[in-house]
Amino acid sequence: MKLAIIGTGYVGLVTGACFAEVGHTVYCVDNNAEKVAVLQAGGIPIYEPGLAELVQRNVAAGRLHFTASTEEGVAKSEVIFIAVPTPPQPDGSVDLSYIEGVAREIAACLTGYRIIVDKSTVPVKTAEKVAETIRRYAKTKVEFDVVSNPEFLREGFAVDDLMRPDRVVIGVASQRPVAAMREVYTPFNAPIIVTDTNSAELIKHAANSFLALKISYANALSAICEASGANVQEVTRGMGLDARIGTRFLNAGLGFGGSCFPKDLSAFIHISEQLGYDFRLLKEVQHINAEQMTRFVKKITDTLWVLRDKRIGVLGLAFKQNTDDVRQSPAIDLCQRLLKEGAKLRVYDPEGMDKARPLLPPGEAVTYVDDMNAVPEGCDALVIATEWPQFTQLDLPRIRKAMATPIVFDGRNLLDPAEMEHLGFIYKSVGR
Ligand code: UGA
């Protein structure tokens, strides 16, 4: 099929590349001409495992194109996906101005029937508004359908999640676009749920909020485990093996971050309020998440006492493993809190250092280190803030010798408490 994707951020670019990989012809549109030029020259603006190869292969095969012209994308495609940002506003609601802007742009170029698909995460009832907008701004009385097709990819695993989705959700207001939407997704061999647009939009907010709830549940349990001497990993494993619960997304740690969970929770609470429901359960999920970081920082200050001029090594800046994304990263939040107390930081992240620099400017208080094993040199404490798997491969005997005082705070429970103690570390993790 011929498809256009408007917006080449995480979702748009990976979706476009994966659609091309299964044989569709894809026009990726972005209004940032500089970004389009980078992509046309073979550059990839984000770090995502497997993405660069996928883009190169499909550009070479002539299936993946980049353009700054919405008109070209709309003219050449049967289905147009909207994948533009929906950033949070201070009151927790979502800024839908990019979606509205794209809807108007599409309306201005529509000359014949098109399917317009919203892939961005949006509050319930957005598809209805998009349809209304296109109807209002279309130059002629042209036919179209608006479909809601939320994306469930995780950063760091985006290509894999897209190529092998658990399910595909297609929300429609009429039956006309269903066959074409099925055709887009048939190569992915996933269960396809066809429903109404409002339910499709709610599925996305409901799923992300439930996953955030699982994490907050595990984090709340970690507090009880610390108070009682139990081990949260044993508890969540024992719970999770019940197939009705499942073992995934029950890792206690520093709490969830990133550009999705915090934003989607606020948005879901906000839209629920507008619809007349006080979603107190989700407010508590947010509260537990914030508290988890405060409890962890207290653990550090309780141990180190005064932080002023203490040297602290921090491993991990990205909001999770396998990504360079530092937006709403718990690791950055932690660093900022330590800096506020006067600590001097030595920081490292395998991919996130460039994007972290504007948030944690290098200088007297922050030193960026290129080698994870060199981070702890001369430090009074070492903190693990992101769940990068390579942090389980640290040269611990070397680190033990290099530290001023061998204290490790493991915010992601990556290391083995018994081994750490055996090596002579004072080791504190979360809920165990
Ligand atoms: C999340 C969802 O998992 C995707 O399904 C969804 O498509 C995406 O949001 C989105 O709305 O676009 P993402 O934010 O990329 O994906 O990352 P996750 O892997 O979900 O991790 C989110 C945060 O939760 C991270 O800070 C991670 O460290 C934390 N987390 C995750 C935990 O603290 N414990 C866990 O057990 C799992």
PDB file of C-alpha atoms and ligand atoms in Angstrom, residues 151-155 204 208 211 215 249-251 255-257 260-261 264 319-320 387 412, ligand 1:
ATOM      1  CA  GLU A 151       0.799   2.777  19.072  1.00  0.00           C
ATOM      2  CA  PHE A 152       2.115   0.558  21.861  1.00  0.00           C
ATOM      3  CA  LEU A 153       5.858   0.494  21.089  1.00  0.00           C
ATOM      4  CA  ARG A 154       8.374   0.918  23.891  1.00  0.00           C
ATOM      5  CA  GLU A 155      11.441   3.055  23.325  1.00  0.00           C
ATOM      6  CA  LYS A 204      -4.129   3.469  24.950  1.00  0.00           C
ATOM      7  CA  ASN A 208      -0.339   2.841  29.882  1.00  0.00           C
ATOM      8  CA  LEU A 211       1.305  -0.530  33.432  1.00  0.00           C
ATOM      9  CA  ILE A 215       5.098  -0.343  38.700  1.00  0.00           C
ATOM     10  CA  PHE A 249       6.433  -4.420  34.739  1.00  0.00           C
ATOM     11  CA  LEU A 250       6.739  -5.352  38.394  1.00  0.00           C
ATOM     12  CA  ASN A 251      10.329  -4.155  38.861  1.00  0.00           C
ATOM     13  CA  GLY A 255       9.906   4.868  39.636  1.00  0.00           C
ATOM     14  CA  PHE A 256       8.766   5.328  36.070  1.00  0.00           C
ATOM     15  CA  GLY A 257       9.665   8.247  33.836  1.00  0.00           C
ATOM     16  CA  CYS A 260       4.754   8.579  28.058  1.00  0.00           C
ATOM     17  CA  PHE A 261       3.704   7.251  31.473  1.00  0.00           C
ATOM     18  CA  ASP A 264      -0.472   9.841  29.919  1.00  0.00           C
ATOM     19  CA  PHE A 319      14.946   7.243  31.506  1.00  0.00           C
ATOM     20  CA  LYS A 320      15.474   3.524  30.866  1.00  0.00           C
ATOM     21  CA  GLU A 387      18.550  -0.383  34.253  1.00  0.00           C
ATOM     22  CA  ARG A 412      17.387  -0.570  39.849  1.00  0.00           C
TER      23      ARG A 412
HETATM   24  C1  UGA B   1       5.518   3.000  27.351  1.00  0.00           C
HETATM   25  C2  UGA B   1       4.694   1.724  27.113  1.00  0.00           C
HETATM   26  O1  UGA B   1       5.375   0.600  27.691  1.00  0.00           O
HETATM   27  C3  UGA B   1       4.472   1.484  25.614  1.00  0.00           C
HETATM   28  O2  UGA B   1       3.629   0.346  25.435  1.00  0.00           O
HETATM   29  C4  UGA B   1       3.813   2.731  25.012  1.00  0.00           C
HETATM   30  O3  UGA B   1       3.635   2.591  23.610  1.00  0.00           O
HETATM   31  C5  UGA B   1       4.693   3.933  25.276  1.00  0.00           C
HETATM   32  O4  UGA B   1       4.866   4.096  26.694  1.00  0.00           O
HETATM   33  C6  UGA B   1       4.013   5.156  24.689  1.00  0.00           C
HETATM   34  O5  UGA B   1       2.953   5.531  25.183  1.00  0.00           O
HETATM   35  O6  UGA B   1       4.480   5.687  23.677  1.00  0.00           O
HETATM   36  P1  UGA B   1       8.132   3.624  27.205  1.00  0.00           P
HETATM   37  O7  UGA B   1       7.738   4.889  27.907  1.00  0.00           O
HETATM   38  O8  UGA B   1       8.950   3.714  25.969  1.00  0.00           O
HETATM   39  O9  UGA B   1       6.812   2.785  26.789  1.00  0.00           O
HETATM   40  O10 UGA B   1       8.962   2.741  28.226  1.00  0.00           O
HETATM   41  P2  UGA B   1       8.633   1.569  29.266  1.00  0.00           P
HETATM   42  O11 UGA B   1       9.474   0.404  28.927  1.00  0.00           O
HETATM   43  O12 UGA B   1       7.192   1.347  29.414  1.00  0.00           O
HETATM   44  O13 UGA B   1       9.222   2.207  30.632  1.00  0.00           O
HETATM   45  C7  UGA B   1       8.638   3.354  31.214  1.00  0.00           C
HETATM   46  C8  UGA B   1       9.261   3.653  32.559  1.00  0.00           C
HETATM   47  O14 UGA B   1       8.895   2.671  33.523  1.00  0.00           O
HETATM   48  C9  UGA B   1      10.791   3.664  32.576  1.00  0.00           C
HETATM   49  O15 UGA B   1      11.244   4.768  33.345  1.00  0.00           O
HETATM   50  C10 UGA B   1      11.178   2.371  33.248  1.00  0.00           C
HETATM   51  O16 UGA B   1      12.405   2.446  33.924  1.00  0.00           O
HETATM   52  C11 UGA B   1      10.029   2.197  34.227  1.00  0.00           C
HETATM   53  N1  UGA B   1       9.775   0.798  34.633  1.00  0.00           N
HETATM   54  C12 UGA B   1       9.358  -0.112  33.719  1.00  0.00           C
HETATM   55  C13 UGA B   1       9.935   0.423  35.969  1.00  0.00           C
HETATM   56  O17 UGA B   1      10.310   1.251  36.833  1.00  0.00           O
HETATM   57  N2  UGA B   1       9.658  -0.868  36.328  1.00  0.00           N
HETATM   58  C14 UGA B   1       9.239  -1.787  35.434  1.00  0.00           C
HETATM   59  O18 UGA B   1       8.991  -2.948  35.843  1.00  0.00           O
HETATM   60  C15 UGA B   1       9.083  -1.413  34.094  1.00  0.00           C
END
